Coordinates of C-alpha atoms and ligand atoms in Angstrom, one line a residue:
X1 CA -23.7 -11.5 11.1
X2 CA -25.3 -8.8 13.3
X3 CA -23.1 -8.4 16.3
X4 CA -21.6 -5.1 15.2
X5 CA -18.2 -5.6 16.8
X6 CA -16.7 -4.3 13.6
X7 CA -18.4 -0.9 13.8
X8 CA -16.1 0.8 16.2
X9 CA -13.1 -0.2 14.2
X10 CA -14.5 1.2 10.9
X11 CA -13.0 4.6 10.0
X12 CA -15.9 5.7 7.8
X13 CA -18.5 4.6 10.4
X14 CA -16.6 6.5 13.1
X15 CA -16.6 9.6 10.9
X16 CA -20.1 9.5 9.7
X17 CA -22.0 7.4 12.2
X18 CA -24.2 5.9 9.4
X19 CA -25.0 2.2 9.3
X20 CA -24.8 2.3 5.5
X21 CA -21.1 3.4 5.8
X22 CA -20.2 0.6 8.3
X23 CA -19.0 -3.0 7.5
X24 CA -22.3 -4.5 8.6
X25 CA -24.4 -2.0 6.6
X26 CA -22.3 -2.5 3.5
X27 CA -22.6 -6.3 3.8
X28 CA -26.4 -5.9 3.9
X29 CA -26.3 -3.6 0.9
X30 CA -24.1 -6.1 -1.0
X31 CA -26.5 -9.0 -0.1
X32 CA -29.5 -7.0 -1.3
X33 CA -27.6 -6.2 -4.5
X34 CA -26.6 -9.8 -5.1
X35 CA -30.2 -11.0 -4.4
X36 CA -31.5 -8.5 -7.0
X37 CA -33.5 -6.7 -4.3
X38 CA -31.8 -3.4 -5.2
X39 CA -29.9 -2.1 -8.2
X40 CA -26.5 -0.5 -8.4
X41 CA -27.9 3.0 -7.9
X42 CA -25.6 6.0 -7.5
X43 CA -26.5 6.0 -3.7
X44 CA -25.4 2.3 -3.4
X45 CA -22.2 2.7 -5.3
X46 CA -21.4 5.8 -3.2
X47 CA -21.6 3.7 0.0
X48 CA -19.4 1.0 -1.5
X49 CA -16.9 3.5 -2.9
X50 CA -16.5 5.2 0.5
X51 CA -15.1 2.0 1.9
X52 CA -11.3 2.2 2.2
X53 CA -10.9 -1.6 1.9
X54 CA -8.7 -1.2 4.9
X55 CA -10.0 -4.5 6.4
X56 CA -10.0 -3.3 10.0
X57 CA -13.4 -4.9 10.2
X58 CA -11.8 -8.3 9.4
X59 CA -9.5 -8.0 12.3
X60 CA -12.4 -7.1 14.6
X61 CA -14.9 -9.7 13.4
X62 CA -15.2 -12.7 15.8
X63 CA -16.9 -14.7 13.0
X64 CA -14.1 -14.4 10.5
X65 CA -16.1 -12.6 7.9
X66 CA -13.7 -11.9 4.9
X67 CA -14.9 -8.4 4.2
X68 CA -12.1 -7.6 1.8
X69 CA -13.0 -10.4 -0.5
X70 CA -16.7 -9.6 -0.2
X71 CA -16.1 -6.0 -1.2
X72 CA -13.8 -6.9 -4.1
X73 CA -16.4 -9.3 -5.5
X74 CA -19.2 -6.7 -5.1
X75 CA -17.2 -4.1 -7.0
X76 CA -16.3 -6.7 -9.7
X77 CA -20.0 -7.6 -10.0
X78 CA -21.0 -4.0 -10.4
X79 CA -18.4 -3.5 -13.2
X80 CA -19.1 -6.8 -14.9
X81 CA -22.9 -6.2 -15.1
X82 CA -22.3 -2.9 -16.8
X83 CA -24.1 -1.0 -14.0
X84 CA -21.0 0.8 -12.7
X85 CA -21.0 4.6 -12.7
X86 CA -18.8 6.4 -15.3
X87 CA -16.3 7.3 -12.6
X88 CA -15.7 3.6 -11.7
X89 CA -15.3 2.6 -15.4
X90 CA -12.9 5.4 -16.1
X91 CA -10.8 4.6 -13.0
X92 CA -10.6 0.9 -14.0
X93 CA -9.7 1.8 -17.6
X94 CA -7.0 4.2 -16.5
X95 CA -5.4 1.6 -14.2
X96 CA -5.6 -1.0 -17.0
X97 CA -4.0 1.4 -19.5
X98 CA -1.0 2.3 -17.3
X99 CA -0.1 -0.2 -14.5
X100 CA 0.7 -3.3 -16.5
X101 CA 3.1 -1.3 -18.7
X102 CA 6.5 -0.3 -17.1
X103 CA 7.4 2.0 -20.0
X104 CA 4.2 4.0 -19.7
X105 CA 4.8 4.4 -16.0
X106 CA 8.3 5.5 -16.7
X107 CA 7.1 8.2 -19.1
X108 CA 4.6 9.4 -16.6
X109 CA 7.2 9.7 -13.8
X110 CA 9.7 11.3 -16.2
X111 CA 7.2 14.1 -16.8
X112 CA 6.5 14.4 -13.1
X113 CA 10.2 14.7 -12.4
X114 CA 10.5 17.4 -15.1
X115 CA 7.6 19.2 -13.5
X116 CA 9.4 19.2 -10.1
X117 CA 12.9 19.9 -11.3
X118 CA 12.1 22.6 -13.8
X119 CA 10.7 24.8 -11.0
X120 CA 7.2 24.6 -12.5
X121 CA 5.9 22.9 -9.3
X122 CA 7.2 25.7 -7.1
X123 CA 5.5 28.2 -9.4
X124 CA 2.2 26.3 -9.4
X125 CA 2.2 26.0 -5.7
X126 CA 3.2 29.6 -5.0
X127 CA 0.5 31.0 -7.4
X128 CA -2.1 28.5 -6.1
X129 CA -3.3 28.4 -9.7
X130 CA -4.7 24.8 -9.4
X131 CA -7.3 26.1 -7.0
X132 CA -9.0 27.8 -9.9
X133 CA -9.5 24.4 -11.6
X134 CA -12.2 22.0 -10.7
X135 CA -11.8 18.4 -9.5
X136 CA -9.7 19.0 -6.4
X137 CA -6.5 19.1 -8.6
X138 CA -4.7 21.3 -6.0
X139 CA -5.2 18.8 -3.2
X140 CA -4.2 15.9 -5.5
X141 CA -1.0 17.7 -6.5
X142 CA -0.2 18.4 -2.9
X143 CA 0.1 14.6 -2.4
X144 CA 3.0 14.3 -4.7
X145 CA 6.2 13.6 -2.8
X146 CA 9.6 14.9 -3.8
X147 CA 10.7 12.3 -6.4
X148 CA 14.2 10.8 -6.4
X149 CA 16.5 12.0 -9.1
X150 CA 16.7 8.5 -10.6
X151 CA 14.3 5.6 -10.4
X152 CA 15.5 2.4 -8.7
X153 CA 17.2 0.0 -11.0
X154 CA 16.8 -3.6 -10.2
X155 CA 19.7 -5.8 -8.9
X156 CA 20.6 -8.5 -11.4
X157 CA 22.6 -11.1 -9.7
X158 CA 24.5 -13.3 -12.1
X159 CA 24.5 -17.1 -11.8
X160 CA 28.0 -17.2 -10.3
X161 CA 27.3 -14.9 -7.4
X162 CA 24.0 -16.8 -6.7
X163 CA 26.0 -20.0 -6.6
X164 CA 28.5 -18.5 -4.1
X165 CA 25.7 -17.3 -1.8
X166 CA 23.8 -20.6 -2.0
X167 CA 20.5 -18.7 -1.1
X168 CA 18.5 -16.3 -3.1
X169 CA 15.4 -14.2 -2.5
X170 CA 13.4 -12.2 -5.0
X171 CA 12.3 -8.6 -4.6
X172 CA 9.0 -7.4 -5.9
X173 CA 9.9 -4.0 -7.2
X174 CA 6.4 -2.9 -7.9
X175 CA 4.9 -0.5 -10.4
X176 CA 5.4 2.9 -8.8
X177 CA 7.7 2.2 -5.9
X178 CA 11.0 2.4 -7.9
X179 CA 9.9 5.9 -9.0
X180 CA 8.6 7.2 -5.7
X181 CA 10.8 5.6 -3.1
X182 CA 14.0 4.2 -4.6
X183 CA 15.7 4.7 -1.2
X184 CA 13.4 2.1 0.4
X185 CA 14.3 -0.5 -2.2
X186 CA 18.0 0.3 -1.7
X187 CA 17.8 -0.2 2.1
X188 CA 15.7 -3.4 1.6
X189 CA 18.3 -4.9 -0.7
X190 CA 21.2 -4.0 1.7
X191 CA 19.4 -5.6 4.6
X192 CA 18.5 -8.7 2.7
X193 CA 22.1 -9.1 1.6
X194 CA 23.1 -8.9 5.3
X195 CA 21.1 -12.1 5.9
X196 CA 23.5 -13.8 3.4
X197 CA 21.0 -14.1 0.6
X198 CA 21.5 -13.0 -3.0
X199 CA 18.8 -10.7 -4.1
X200 CA 17.2 -11.0 -7.6
X201 CA 14.5 -9.0 -9.2
X202 CA 12.9 -10.9 -12.1
X203 CA 12.6 -8.6 -15.1
X204 CA 9.3 -10.1 -16.3
X205 CA 7.5 -9.1 -13.1
X206 CA 4.7 -6.5 -13.2
X207 CA 2.4 -4.6 -11.0
X208 CA 0.8 -6.8 -8.3
X209 CA -2.7 -6.0 -9.5
X210 CA -4.1 -4.8 -6.1
X211 CA -5.3 -1.5 -7.4
X212 CA -7.2 -3.1 -10.3
X213 CA -8.7 -5.7 -8.0
X214 CA -9.9 -3.0 -5.5
X215 CA -11.4 -1.1 -8.4
X216 CA -13.4 -4.1 -9.5
X217 CA -11.3 -5.1 -12.5
X218 CA -10.6 -8.8 -11.8
X219 CA -9.6 -9.7 -15.4
X220 CA -6.6 -7.3 -15.2
X221 CA -5.7 -8.4 -11.7
X222 CA -5.8 -12.1 -12.8
X223 CA -3.6 -11.4 -15.9
X224 CA -1.0 -9.6 -13.8
X225 CA -1.1 -12.4 -11.2
X226 CA -0.4 -15.1 -13.8
X227 CA 2.5 -13.0 -15.2
X228 CA 4.1 -12.6 -11.7
X229 CA 3.7 -16.2 -10.8
X230 CA 5.5 -17.3 -13.9
X231 CA 8.3 -14.7 -13.4
X232 CA 8.9 -15.4 -9.8
X233 CA 8.6 -19.2 -9.9
X234 CA 11.1 -19.3 -12.7
X235 CA 13.6 -17.5 -10.5
X236 CA 13.9 -20.5 -8.2
X237 CA 14.1 -18.4 -5.0
X238 CA 13.4 -19.4 -1.3
X239 CA 11.2 -16.3 -0.7
X240 CA 9.5 -13.4 -2.5
X241 CA 10.1 -10.3 -0.5
X242 CA 7.7 -7.3 -0.6
X243 CA 8.2 -3.9 1.1
X244 CA 4.9 -2.5 0.1
X245 CA 2.1 -3.9 2.4
X246 CA -0.7 -3.5 -0.2
X247 CA 1.2 -5.4 -2.8
X248 CA 2.2 -8.1 -0.3
X249 CA -1.4 -8.7 0.8
X250 CA -2.4 -9.1 -2.9
X251 CA 0.4 -11.5 -3.7
X252 CA -0.4 -13.6 -0.6
X253 CA -4.0 -13.9 -2.0
X254 CA -3.1 -15.0 -5.5
X255 CA -4.3 -18.5 -4.5
X256 CA -7.8 -17.3 -4.0
X257 CA -7.7 -15.0 -7.0
X258 CA -6.8 -17.9 -9.3
X259 CA -8.6 -20.8 -7.5
X260 CA -10.8 -21.5 -10.5
X261 CA -8.0 -21.4 -13.1
X262 CA -7.0 -25.0 -13.7
X263 CA -3.7 -24.0 -15.2
X264 CA -2.7 -21.7 -12.3
X265 CA -4.5 -22.7 -9.2
X266 CA -1.7 -25.0 -7.9
X267 CA 1.1 -22.6 -9.0
X268 CA -0.7 -19.7 -7.4
X269 CA -0.8 -21.5 -4.0
X270 CA 2.9 -22.4 -4.3
X271 CA 3.8 -18.9 -5.2
X272 CA 1.7 -17.3 -2.4
X273 CA 3.5 -19.6 0.2
X274 CA 6.8 -17.9 -0.8
X275 CA 5.7 -14.3 -0.2
X276 CA 6.8 -12.5 2.9
X277 CA 6.7 -8.9 4.0
X278 CA 10.3 -7.6 4.4
X279 CA 9.7 -7.0 8.1
X280 CA 8.5 -10.6 8.6
X281 CA 11.5 -11.9 6.8
X282 CA 14.1 -9.8 8.6
X283 CA 12.6 -10.3 12.0
X284 CA 12.9 -14.1 11.4
X285 CA 16.4 -13.9 9.8
X286 CA 18.4 -13.9 13.0
X287 CA 20.4 -10.8 12.2
X288 CA 22.5 -9.4 15.0
X289 CA 21.0 -6.1 16.1
X290 CA 22.8 -3.0 14.9
X291 CA 25.5 -2.2 17.5
X292 CA 25.1 1.6 17.2
X293 CA 22.3 4.1 16.7
X294 CA 21.3 7.6 17.6
X295 CA 18.8 8.9 20.1
X296 CA 15.5 9.4 18.2
X297 CA 11.8 9.3 19.0
X298 CA 9.8 7.3 16.5
X299 CA 6.1 6.5 16.1
X300 CA 4.8 3.7 14.0
X301 CA 1.8 3.7 11.8
X302 CA 0.5 0.2 10.9
X303 CA -0.2 -0.1 7.2
X304 CA -3.7 -1.6 6.9
X305 CA -2.7 -4.2 4.4
X306 CA 0.1 -5.3 6.7
X307 CA -1.7 -5.4 10.0
X308 CA -5.3 -6.3 8.8
X309 CA -4.5 -7.9 5.4
X310 CA -1.5 -10.0 6.5
X311 CA -1.8 -10.0 10.3
X312 CA 1.8 -8.7 10.7
X313 CA 1.8 -6.4 13.8
X314 CA 4.8 -7.3 15.9
X315 CA 7.6 -7.8 13.3
X316 CA 8.0 -4.1 12.4
X317 CA 8.0 -3.1 16.0
X318 CA 10.6 -5.8 16.9
X319 CA 12.9 -4.4 14.2
X320 CA 12.4 -0.8 15.4
X321 CA 13.1 -1.8 19.0
X322 CA 16.3 -3.5 18.0
X323 CA 17.7 -0.1 16.9
X324 CA 19.9 1.3 19.7
X325 CA 18.8 4.7 20.9
X326 CA 15.4 4.5 19.1
X327 CA 12.4 5.2 21.4
X328 CA 9.2 3.8 20.0
X329 CA 6.2 5.9 21.1
X330 CA 2.9 4.4 20.2
X331 CA 0.3 6.8 18.8
X332 CA -3.4 6.4 19.6
X333 CA -5.0 3.8 17.2
X334 CA -1.9 3.2 15.1
X335 CA -3.8 0.6 13.1
X336 CA -6.6 3.0 12.0
X337 CA -6.3 3.9 8.3
X338 CA -4.5 7.1 7.5
X339 CA -6.8 7.7 4.5
X340 CA -4.4 6.7 1.8
X341 CA -5.9 3.4 0.7
X342 CA -4.5 3.1 -2.9
X343 CA -6.2 5.7 -5.0
X344 CA -8.8 6.5 -2.3
X345 CA -6.9 9.7 -1.5
X346 CA -7.8 11.0 -5.0
X347 CA -11.1 9.3 -5.5
X348 CA -12.5 10.1 -2.0
X349 CA -10.5 13.2 -1.2
X350 CA -12.8 14.7 1.5
X351 CA -13.0 11.5 3.6
X352 CA -9.3 10.8 3.0
X353 CA -8.3 14.3 4.4
X354 CA -10.6 13.9 7.4
X355 CA -8.8 10.7 8.3
X356 CA -5.4 12.2 7.6
X357 CA -6.2 15.2 9.8
X358 CA -7.2 12.9 12.6
X359 CA -4.1 10.8 12.1
X360 CA -1.8 13.9 12.2
X361 CA -3.3 15.0 15.5
X362 CA -2.5 11.6 16.9
X363 CA 1.1 11.8 15.5
X364 CA 1.6 15.3 16.9
X365 CA 0.5 14.1 20.4
X366 CA 3.4 11.6 20.4
X367 CA 5.9 14.4 19.8
X368 CA 7.9 12.0 17.6
X369 CA 9.6 13.7 14.7
X370 CA 9.9 10.4 12.8
X371 CA 7.0 8.4 11.5
X372 CA 7.8 4.9 10.4
X373 CA 5.4 2.8 8.3
X374 CA 5.6 -0.1 5.8
X375 CA 3.8 0.9 2.6
X376 CA 4.5 3.6 -0.1
X377 CA 0.9 4.8 -0.1
X378 CA 1.0 5.5 3.6
X379 CA 4.4 7.2 3.3
X380 CA 3.0 9.6 0.6
X381 CA -0.1 10.3 2.6
X382 CA 1.7 10.9 5.9
X383 CA 4.3 13.1 4.2
X384 CA 1.4 15.2 2.7
X385 CA 0.0 15.3 6.3
X386 CA 3.2 16.7 7.7
X387 CA 3.2 19.4 5.0
X388 CA -0.5 20.1 5.4
X389 CA -0.2 20.6 9.2
X390 CA 3.2 22.4 9.1
X391 CA 4.8 19.7 11.2
X392 CA 8.5 19.1 11.2
X393 CA 9.8 15.6 10.8
X394 CA 10.1 12.9 8.3
X395 CA 8.4 9.7 7.1
X396 CA 10.4 6.6 6.5
X397 CA 9.9 2.9 5.9
X398 CA 10.8 0.7 8.8
X399 CA 13.7 -0.8 6.8
X400 CA 15.3 2.6 6.3
X401 CA 15.7 3.2 10.0
X402 CA 17.3 -0.3 10.4
X403 CA 19.6 0.3 7.5
X404 CA 20.6 3.7 8.8
X405 CA 21.5 2.1 12.2
X406 CA 23.8 -0.6 10.5
X407 CA 25.4 2.2 8.4
X408 CA 26.4 4.0 11.7
X409 CA 28.8 1.2 12.5
X410 CA 30.6 1.4 9.2
Ligands
SF4_501 S1 -12.8 -2.2 5.0 FE1 -12.3 -0.5 6.4 S2 -13.7 1.2 5.7 FE2 -14.4 -0.7 4.7 S3 -16.0 -1.4 6.0 FE3 -14.2 -2.4 6.7 S4 -13.3 -1.1 8.3 FE4 -14.9 0.1 7.2
SF4_502 S1 -18.9 -8.4 10.0 FE1 -18.4 -9.6 11.8 S2 -18.1 -8.1 13.4 FE2 -19.3 -7.1 11.8 S3 -21.4 -7.4 12.3 FE3 -20.9 -9.1 10.9 S4 -20.2 -10.8 12.3 FE4 -20.2 -8.9 13.5

């Protein structure tokens, strides 16, 4: 457990050079906490909180240390023993009060859309008024992408068309994705339909629970997992497709999350075996490559929970390389976290921005005006990076570039 191979892959260690902000150091702190040698002091929880849970250390570790699970358990233990700082408890409570409830999320995004469309956002940004308020509100507001006019509405394939198709897959629509990136869902469904499958989106599905799990709230994550398992298994599909890497990693780990639940352990394993990232599914679907495309230079940012959480590295690149005219230019360290990491960009703003600034320097060096990635959090963060650095260009999900290429033919 002491080799230290993980250190040079850890973004926070690379930034700070402190053993206590490295995977190895954090494991020692967690061991000491578990053995009762130290308490959940503010200093200790700060070191745990600074971890992005990006799992780059898992990929680097020759001994197969499951750092993500260790960190999730440690955060849960701190919360469950009542020793968590107020910020942690507030964060877990806010996530619990919003994410399981689609109507509350809808209200929240309706207000944000009104804020953007009424011109209030332009006024707020022009006057820089938020800089007068504490808590880094201005930086958090700057993260907000331009919201689509309408949220994504789920496809509901009736029994007859499912029978015609013979095959059906289910789409995880996610809690915020329909409101932030409806265009990604639309492209995903069009591509899935090209494979000959009918696409369904079970109405009873809910948030995947990843954000609650990362915040140490296991009961909420487990309740959401049970609900999703019931909703998706009832749909009788051959695969559950996810276009958000963070959600996909969480769904694939429902088996571990519910291993001690006698009523769900077997169902959770069965469900997890159905889950595929959309890039994995499409790369294996045998689709003909799009016949047309346009010349464009693209760089690809690995989403941590796709490359480190699900070990999917080649599928998105294969899809991008299948697009005629597309030149894929690798940036330096494409699998180093961009600083998004769920709610990290709000909770740990300073470190998040340091990582983002470094990422945007690597992006700029490629001279690629298009950044492709595979997770809504990364898309938001990289879009904010373009604005922050005054760089031209756009950020897209991999499936959007593929979908655009097929549309060129028609
Ligand atoms: S999960 Fe990421 S930030 Fe946390 S210790 Fe591992 S490499 Fe470092
Ligand atoms: S977590 Fe793995 S790579 Fe890091 S010090 Fe321990 S054994 Fe080595």
